[in-house]
CSV table of N, CA and C in Angstrom, one decimal:
chain,number,residue,atom,x,y,z
A,1,MET,N,27.6,-55.3,-8.7
A,1,MET,CA,27.6,-53.8,-8.0
A,1,MET,C,26.4,-53.7,-6.8
A,2,SER,N,27.1,-53.7,-6.0
A,2,SER,CA,25.8,-53.7,-4.8
A,2,SER,C,25.6,-52.2,-4.7
A,3,LYS,N,24.1,-52.0,-4.3
A,3,LYS,CA,23.6,-50.7,-4.2
A,3,LYS,C,24.1,-50.4,-2.6
A,4,CYS,N,24.4,-49.1,-2.5
A,4,CYS,CA,24.8,-48.4,-1.2
A,4,CYS,C,23.7,-48.2,-0.3
A,5,LYS,N,23.4,-48.4,0.7
A,5,LYS,CA,22.4,-48.0,1.7
A,5,LYS,C,22.9,-47.1,2.9
A,6,ASN,N,22.4,-45.9,2.7
A,6,ASN,CA,22.9,-45.1,3.8
A,6,ASN,C,21.8,-45.0,4.9
A,7,LYS,N,22.2,-45.5,6.1
A,7,LYS,CA,21.5,-45.2,7.0
A,7,LYS,C,21.1,-44.0,7.6
A,8,ASN,N,21.4,-42.8,7.3
A,8,ASN,CA,21.4,-41.5,7.8
A,8,ASN,C,20.2,-40.8,7.2
A,9,PHE,N,19.6,-41.5,6.1
A,9,PHE,CA,18.6,-41.0,5.5
A,9,PHE,C,17.3,-41.4,5.9
A,10,LYS,N,16.2,-40.6,6.3
A,10,LYS,CA,14.9,-41.0,6.8
A,10,LYS,C,13.7,-40.8,6.0
A,11,ARG,N,12.9,-41.7,6.1
A,11,ARG,CA,11.6,-41.6,5.0
A,11,ARG,C,10.8,-40.3,5.5
A,12,PHE,N,10.5,-39.6,4.2
A,12,PHE,CA,9.9,-38.5,4.2
A,12,PHE,C,8.2,-39.0,4.2
A,13,ASP,N,7.6,-38.9,5.4
A,13,ASP,CA,6.1,-39.1,5.4
A,13,ASP,C,5.3,-38.1,6.2
A,14,GLN,N,5.8,-37.0,6.2
A,14,GLN,CA,5.2,-35.8,7.0
A,14,GLN,C,5.5,-34.4,6.3
A,15,ILE,N,4.5,-33.7,6.3
A,15,ILE,CA,4.9,-32.2,6.0
A,15,ILE,C,4.7,-31.4,7.1
A,16,ASN,N,5.5,-30.4,6.9
A,16,ASN,CA,5.6,-29.5,8.0
A,16,ASN,C,4.8,-27.9,7.4
A,17,VAL,N,3.6,-27.9,8.3
A,17,VAL,CA,2.6,-27.2,7.7
A,17,VAL,C,3.0,-25.6,8.5
A,18,ILE,N,3.6,-25.6,9.4
A,18,ILE,CA,3.7,-24.6,9.9
A,18,ILE,C,4.0,-23.1,9.3
A,19,PRO,N,5.0,-23.3,8.2
A,19,PRO,CA,5.3,-21.9,7.7
A,19,PRO,C,3.9,-21.8,6.8
A,20,PHE,N,3.3,-22.8,6.2
A,20,PHE,CA,2.0,-22.5,5.4
A,20,PHE,C,0.9,-21.8,6.4
A,21,ILE,N,1.0,-22.2,7.5
A,21,ILE,CA,-0.2,-21.3,8.5
A,21,ILE,C,0.5,-19.9,8.5
A,22,ASP,N,1.8,-19.8,8.9
A,22,ASP,CA,2.0,-18.5,8.9
A,22,ASP,C,1.9,-17.3,7.7
A,23,ILE,N,2.2,-18.1,6.6
A,23,ILE,CA,2.0,-17.2,5.4
A,23,ILE,C,0.4,-16.8,5.2
A,24,MET,N,-0.6,-18.1,5.6
A,24,MET,CA,-2.0,-17.8,5.8
A,24,MET,C,-2.4,-16.6,6.5
A,25,LEU,N,-2.2,-16.9,7.9
A,25,LEU,CA,-2.3,-15.7,8.6
A,25,LEU,C,-1.5,-14.3,8.2
A,26,VAL,N,-0.6,-14.1,7.6
A,26,VAL,CA,-0.2,-12.8,7.0
A,26,VAL,C,-1.2,-12.3,5.9
A,27,LEU,N,-1.4,-13.3,5.0
A,27,LEU,CA,-2.6,-12.8,4.1
A,27,LEU,C,-3.9,-12.7,4.6
A,28,LEU,N,-4.3,-13.4,5.5
A,28,LEU,CA,-5.6,-13.1,6.5
A,28,LEU,C,-5.5,-11.7,6.8
A,29,VAL,N,-4.5,-10.9,7.5
A,29,VAL,CA,-4.5,-10.1,8.2
A,29,VAL,C,-4.5,-8.9,6.9
A,30,MET,N,-3.6,-9.2,6.1
A,30,MET,CA,-3.7,-7.8,4.8
A,30,MET,C,-5.0,-7.7,4.1
A,31,VAL,N,-6.0,-8.9,4.0
A,31,VAL,CA,-7.1,-8.8,3.7
A,31,VAL,C,-7.9,-8.1,4.4
A,32,LEU,N,-7.7,-8.3,5.4
A,32,LEU,CA,-8.7,-7.9,6.7
A,32,LEU,C,-8.4,-6.2,6.9
A,33,THR,N,-7.3,-5.9,6.6
A,33,THR,CA,-7.0,-4.3,6.7
A,33,THR,C,-7.3,-3.8,5.4
A,34,THR,N,-7.5,-4.4,4.3
A,34,THR,CA,-7.6,-3.5,3.1
A,34,THR,C,-9.1,-3.6,2.6
A,35,ALA,N,-9.8,-4.8,3.1
A,35,ALA,CA,-11.2,-5.2,2.8
A,35,ALA,C,-12.1,-3.5,2.9
A,36,THR,N,-12.8,-3.4,2.0
A,36,THR,CA,-13.9,-2.3,2.1
A,36,THR,C,-15.2,-2.8,1.8
A,37,PHE,N,-15.5,-4.0,2.2
A,37,PHE,CA,-16.6,-4.6,2.2
A,37,PHE,C,-17.7,-4.3,3.1
A,38,ILE,N,-17.3,-3.6,4.2
A,38,ILE,CA,-18.1,-3.3,5.2
A,38,ILE,C,-19.3,-2.6,5.1
A,39,LYS,N,-20.7,-3.3,5.4
A,39,LYS,CA,-22.0,-2.4,4.9
A,39,LYS,C,-22.4,-1.5,6.0
A,40,GLN,N,-22.7,-0.4,5.6
A,40,GLN,CA,-23.2,0.6,6.7
A,40,GLN,C,-24.8,0.4,6.7
A,41,GLY,N,-25.3,0.2,8.0
A,41,GLY,CA,-26.7,0.5,8.2
A,41,GLY,C,-27.3,-1.0,7.8
A,42,VAL,N,-26.7,-2.4,8.5
A,42,VAL,CA,-27.0,-3.6,8.0
A,42,VAL,C,-28.4,-3.8,8.9
A,43,ILE,N,-28.7,-2.9,10.0
A,43,ILE,CA,-29.9,-3.7,10.8
A,43,ILE,C,-31.1,-2.8,10.2
A,44,PRO,N,-31.8,-3.8,10.0
A,44,PRO,CA,-33.3,-3.2,9.1
A,44,PRO,C,-34.0,-2.4,10.3
A,45,VAL,N,-34.6,-1.4,9.7
A,45,VAL,CA,-35.2,-0.4,10.3
A,45,VAL,C,-36.6,0.1,9.4
A,46,ASN,N,-37.7,0.1,10.2
A,46,ASN,CA,-39.0,0.4,9.3
A,46,ASN,C,-39.3,1.9,10.0
A,47,LEU,N,-38.7,2.8,9.1
A,47,LEU,CA,-38.9,4.3,9.4
A,47,LEU,C,-40.3,4.8,9.0
A,48,PRO,N,-40.7,5.7,10.4
A,48,PRO,CA,-42.0,6.4,9.9
A,48,PRO,C,-42.1,7.2,8.8
A,49,GLU,N,-43.4,7.5,8.3
A,49,GLU,CA,-43.3,8.6,7.3
A,49,GLU,C,-44.3,9.7,7.8
A,50,ALA,N,-43.8,10.9,7.1
A,50,ALA,CA,-44.2,12.1,7.4
A,50,ALA,C,-44.8,12.8,6.5
A,51,LYS,N,-45.8,13.6,6.4
A,51,LYS,CA,-46.7,14.1,5.4
A,51,LYS,C,-46.2,15.3,4.9
A,52,ALA,N,-45.5,16.1,5.6
A,52,ALA,CA,-45.1,17.5,5.2
A,52,ALA,C,-43.4,17.6,5.8
A,53,THR,N,-42.8,17.1,4.7
A,53,THR,CA,-41.4,17.2,4.9
A,53,THR,C,-40.6,17.9,3.7
A,54,ASP,N,-39.4,18.5,4.2
A,54,ASP,CA,-38.7,18.9,3.2
A,54,ASP,C,-37.3,18.0,2.7
A,55,LYS,N,-37.1,17.7,1.8
A,55,LYS,CA,-36.1,17.0,1.7
A,55,LYS,C,-34.9,17.4,1.3
A,56,GLN,N,-33.8,17.4,2.3
A,56,GLN,CA,-32.8,18.1,2.3
A,56,GLN,C,-31.5,17.2,1.6
A,57,ASP,N,-31.1,18.3,0.3
A,57,ASP,CA,-30.3,17.7,-0.7
A,57,ASP,C,-28.8,17.5,-0.3
A,58,ILE,N,-27.9,16.8,0.4
A,58,ILE,CA,-26.8,17.1,1.1
A,58,ILE,C,-25.8,16.7,0.0
A,59,LYS,N,-24.8,17.6,-0.6
A,59,LYS,CA,-24.0,17.2,-1.3
A,59,LYS,C,-22.5,16.2,-0.5
A,60,LYS,N,-22.0,15.3,-0.9
A,60,LYS,CA,-21.0,15.0,-0.5
A,60,LYS,C,-19.7,15.5,-0.6
A,61,GLU,N,-19.7,16.3,-1.7
A,61,GLU,CA,-18.4,17.3,-2.0
A,61,GLU,C,-18.7,18.6,-2.7
A,62,VAL,N,-18.1,19.8,-2.0
A,62,VAL,CA,-18.2,20.8,-2.8
A,62,VAL,C,-16.8,21.2,-3.7
A,63,THR,N,-16.9,22.2,-4.6
A,63,THR,CA,-15.5,22.2,-5.4
A,63,THR,C,-15.3,23.6,-5.6
A,64,VAL,N,-14.1,23.8,-5.3
A,64,VAL,CA,-13.4,25.2,-5.4
A,64,VAL,C,-12.7,25.4,-6.7
A,65,TYR,N,-12.7,26.2,-7.5
A,65,TYR,CA,-11.7,26.2,-8.5
A,65,TYR,C,-11.0,27.4,-8.5
A,66,VAL,N,-9.7,27.4,-8.9
A,66,VAL,CA,-9.1,28.8,-9.2
A,66,VAL,C,-8.3,28.8,-10.3
A,67,ASN,N,-8.8,29.6,-11.5
A,67,ASN,CA,-8.1,29.5,-12.9
A,67,ASN,C,-6.7,30.0,-13.0
A,68,SER,N,-6.6,30.3,-14.2
A,68,SER,CA,-5.2,30.8,-14.7
A,68,SER,C,-5.2,32.4,-14.3
A,69,LYS,N,-6.2,32.9,-14.2
A,69,LYS,CA,-6.3,34.4,-13.9
A,69,LYS,C,-6.3,34.8,-12.6
A,70,GLY,N,-6.5,33.8,-11.6
A,70,GLY,CA,-6.7,34.0,-10.3
A,70,GLY,C,-8.0,34.1,-9.9
A,71,GLU,N,-8.9,33.9,-10.4
A,71,GLU,CA,-10.3,34.1,-10.1
A,71,GLU,C,-10.8,32.8,-9.5
A,72,LEU,N,-11.5,33.1,-8.4
A,72,LEU,CA,-12.1,31.8,-7.7
A,72,LEU,C,-13.4,31.5,-7.8
A,73,PHE,N,-13.6,30.2,-8.0
A,73,PHE,CA,-15.2,30.0,-8.2
A,73,PHE,C,-15.5,28.8,-7.0
A,74,PHE,N,-16.7,29.0,-6.6
A,74,PHE,CA,-17.5,28.1,-5.6
A,74,PHE,C,-18.6,27.4,-6.2
A,75,GLU,N,-18.2,26.3,-6.6
A,75,GLU,CA,-19.7,25.2,-7.4
A,75,GLU,C,-20.1,26.3,-8.5
A,76,LYS,N,-19.0,26.6,-9.4
A,76,LYS,CA,-19.0,27.1,-10.5
A,76,LYS,C,-19.7,28.8,-10.4
A,77,GLU,N,-19.7,29.5,-9.2
A,77,GLU,CA,-20.2,30.7,-9.0
A,77,GLU,C,-18.9,31.6,-8.5
A,78,LYS,N,-18.6,32.5,-9.1
A,78,LYS,CA,-17.4,33.4,-9.1
A,78,LYS,C,-17.4,34.0,-7.9
A,79,VAL,N,-16.5,34.0,-6.8
A,79,VAL,CA,-16.6,34.7,-6.0
A,79,VAL,C,-15.1,35.2,-5.5
A,80,ASN,N,-15.1,36.0,-4.4
A,80,ASN,CA,-13.7,36.5,-4.1
A,80,ASN,C,-13.5,35.8,-2.7
A,81,LEU,N,-12.2,36.3,-2.3
A,81,LEU,CA,-11.8,35.4,-1.0
A,81,LEU,C,-12.8,35.4,0.3
A,82,LYS,N,-13.2,36.9,0.6
A,82,LYS,CA,-14.0,36.7,1.6
A,82,LYS,C,-15.5,36.2,1.4
A,83,THR,N,-16.1,36.1,0.3
A,83,THR,CA,-17.3,35.4,-0.1
A,83,THR,C,-16.9,34.1,0.1
A,84,LEU,N,-15.8,33.6,-0.5
A,84,LEU,CA,-15.4,32.0,-0.4
A,84,LEU,C,-15.4,31.5,1.1
A,85,GLU,N,-14.8,32.5,1.8
A,85,GLU,CA,-14.6,32.1,3.4
A,85,GLU,C,-16.2,32.2,3.9
A,86,GLU,N,-17.0,32.8,3.5
A,86,GLU,CA,-18.3,32.7,4.2
A,86,GLU,C,-19.0,31.7,3.6
A,87,LYS,N,-19.1,31.3,2.1
A,87,LYS,CA,-19.8,30.2,1.9
A,87,LYS,C,-19.3,28.6,2.5
A,88,LEU,N,-17.9,28.7,2.7
A,88,LEU,CA,-17.1,27.4,3.2
A,88,LEU,C,-17.4,27.5,4.8
A,89,SER,N,-17.8,28.5,5.3
A,89,SER,CA,-18.0,28.4,6.8
A,89,SER,C,-19.6,27.7,6.9
A,90,HIS,N,-20.2,27.9,6.1
A,90,HIS,CA,-21.7,27.3,6.0
A,90,HIS,C,-21.9,26.1,5.9
A,91,ILE,N,-20.9,25.3,5.5
A,91,ILE,CA,-20.7,23.7,5.1
A,91,ILE,C,-20.6,23.3,6.2
A,92,SER,N,-20.6,21.9,6.3
A,92,SER,CA,-20.0,21.1,7.1
A,92,SER,C,-18.8,20.8,7.4
A,93,LYS,N,-18.0,20.5,8.4
A,93,LYS,CA,-16.7,20.1,8.5
A,93,LYS,C,-16.3,19.2,7.9
A,94,ASN,N,-17.3,17.9,8.0
A,94,ASN,CA,-17.1,16.7,7.3
A,94,ASN,C,-17.3,16.6,6.1
A,95,GLN,N,-17.7,17.6,5.3
A,95,GLN,CA,-18.1,17.6,3.8
A,95,GLN,C,-16.7,17.8,3.2
A,96,THR,N,-16.3,17.0,2.1
A,96,THR,CA,-15.3,16.9,1.9
A,96,THR,C,-15.1,18.2,0.5
A,97,VAL,N,-14.0,18.9,0.4
A,97,VAL,CA,-13.8,20.0,-0.3
A,97,VAL,C,-12.6,19.8,-1.6
A,98,VAL,N,-13.1,19.7,-2.5
A,98,VAL,CA,-12.2,19.5,-3.9
A,98,VAL,C,-11.9,20.8,-4.4
A,99,LEU,N,-10.5,20.9,-4.5
A,99,LEU,CA,-9.7,21.9,-4.9
A,99,LEU,C,-9.2,21.5,-6.3
A,100,ARG,N,-9.7,22.4,-7.4
A,100,ARG,CA,-9.2,22.6,-8.4
A,100,ARG,C,-8.4,23.5,-9.2
A,101,SER,N,-7.2,23.6,-9.1
A,101,SER,CA,-6.5,24.8,-9.3
A,101,SER,C,-5.6,24.6,-10.8
A,102,ASP,N,-5.9,25.7,-11.5
A,102,ASP,CA,-5.1,25.5,-12.9
A,102,ASP,C,-3.7,25.8,-12.6
A,103,LYS,N,-2.9,25.0,-13.5
A,103,LYS,CA,-1.6,24.9,-13.3
A,103,LYS,C,-0.7,26.5,-13.7
A,104,GLU,N,-1.3,27.2,-14.2
A,104,GLU,CA,-0.8,28.4,-14.6
A,104,GLU,C,-1.1,29.4,-13.6
A,105,SER,N,-2.2,29.1,-12.6
A,105,SER,CA,-2.7,30.1,-11.6
A,105,SER,C,-1.2,30.1,-10.4
A,106,LYS,N,-1.5,31.6,-9.9
A,106,LYS,CA,-0.3,31.9,-9.1
A,106,LYS,C,-0.3,30.8,-7.7
A,107,PHE,N,0.7,30.6,-7.1
A,107,PHE,CA,0.7,29.9,-6.0
A,107,PHE,C,-0.1,30.3,-4.9
A,108,GLN,N,0.6,31.6,-4.7
A,108,GLN,CA,-0.4,32.7,-3.8
A,108,GLN,C,-1.7,32.4,-3.5
A,109,ASP,N,-2.6,32.3,-4.7
A,109,ASP,CA,-4.2,31.9,-4.8
A,109,ASP,C,-4.4,30.5,-4.3
A,110,PHE,N,-3.5,29.6,-4.7
A,110,PHE,CA,-3.8,28.1,-3.8
A,110,PHE,C,-3.6,28.2,-2.4
A,111,VAL,N,-2.4,29.1,-2.0
A,111,VAL,CA,-2.1,29.3,-0.4
A,111,VAL,C,-3.4,29.7,0.3
A,112,SER,N,-3.6,30.6,-0.7
A,112,SER,CA,-4.9,31.7,0.2
A,112,SER,C,-6.2,30.7,0.6
A,113,VAL,N,-6.6,30.0,-0.5
A,113,VAL,CA,-7.3,28.8,-0.3
A,113,VAL,C,-7.4,28.0,0.7
A,114,MET,N,-6.1,27.5,0.8
A,114,MET,CA,-5.6,26.4,1.8
A,114,MET,C,-5.7,27.3,3.3
A,115,ASP,N,-5.4,28.3,3.1
A,115,ASP,CA,-5.6,29.2,4.8
A,115,ASP,C,-6.9,29.1,4.8
A,116,ILE,N,-7.8,29.5,4.2
A,116,ILE,CA,-9.0,29.8,4.6
A,116,ILE,C,-9.7,28.5,4.9
A,117,LEU,N,-9.4,27.1,4.2
A,117,LEU,CA,-10.0,26.0,4.8
A,117,LEU,C,-9.2,25.6,6.1
A,118,LYS,N,-8.0,25.9,6.2
A,118,LYS,CA,-7.2,25.5,7.6
A,118,LYS,C,-8.0,26.4,8.4
A,119,ARG,N,-8.1,27.4,8.6
A,119,ARG,CA,-8.8,28.5,9.7
A,119,ARG,C,-10.3,27.8,9.8
A,120,LEU,N,-11.1,27.6,8.7
A,120,LEU,CA,-12.2,26.8,9.2
A,120,LEU,C,-12.4,25.7,9.8
A,121,GLY,N,-11.3,24.8,9.8
A,121,GLY,CA,-11.1,23.6,10.3
A,121,GLY,C,-11.5,22.5,9.4
A,122,HIS,N,-11.5,22.7,7.8
A,122,HIS,CA,-11.8,21.7,6.9
A,122,HIS,C,-10.7,20.9,6.7
A,123,GLU,N,-10.7,19.7,7.2
A,123,GLU,CA,-9.5,18.6,6.8
A,123,GLU,C,-9.8,17.7,5.7
A,124,GLN,N,-10.9,17.7,5.4
A,124,GLN,CA,-11.1,16.6,4.0
A,124,GLN,C,-11.1,17.2,2.9
A,125,LEU,N,-10.0,17.3,2.4
A,125,LEU,CA,-9.5,18.1,1.0
A,125,LEU,C,-9.0,17.3,0.1
A,126,TYR,N,-9.6,17.4,-1.2
A,126,TYR,CA,-8.9,16.7,-2.3
A,126,TYR,C,-8.2,17.8,-3.3
A,127,ILE,N,-7.0,17.3,-3.6
A,127,ILE,CA,-6.5,18.4,-4.4
A,127,ILE,C,-6.5,17.7,-6.0
A,128,VAL,N,-7.2,18.0,-7.0
A,128,VAL,CA,-7.3,17.2,-8.2
A,128,VAL,C,-6.0,17.7,-9.1
A,129,THR,N,-5.6,16.9,-9.7
A,129,THR,CA,-4.2,17.1,-10.7
A,129,THR,C,-4.5,16.1,-12.1
A,130,LYS,N,-3.9,16.6,-12.9
A,130,LYS,CA,-3.9,15.6,-14.2
A,130,LYS,C,-2.7,14.9,-14.2
A,131,LYS,N,-3.0,13.5,-14.7
A,131,LYS,CA,-1.7,12.5,-14.9
A,131,LYS,C,-0.8,13.4,-16.3
């Protein structure tokens, strides 16, 4: 029995790496767009010292609560809508506002708080829910 040799077959001695490079470039783009390792303030600066200073403690976020009875709280202090608007007008627009509303509260109370935030130009808002 003789072995049949087909002359149409070529010897496989090369690997096509173009699909591999395409996949690696897509993965690189995904890593670069989702990476959160950018460090702020990497330039070393020797800051001057001052003897008489007031340290300002700026909170990164403020919390507004709406309980099931429709009562409003600003940082655990009971307020009404007018006082809430006044207190929110004194904080920076870049500061995050966290809204914690009870599931039994009226939707109108939620809308009233959202209306105040929109009117004052606060756009960084978190609405906290439970899973």
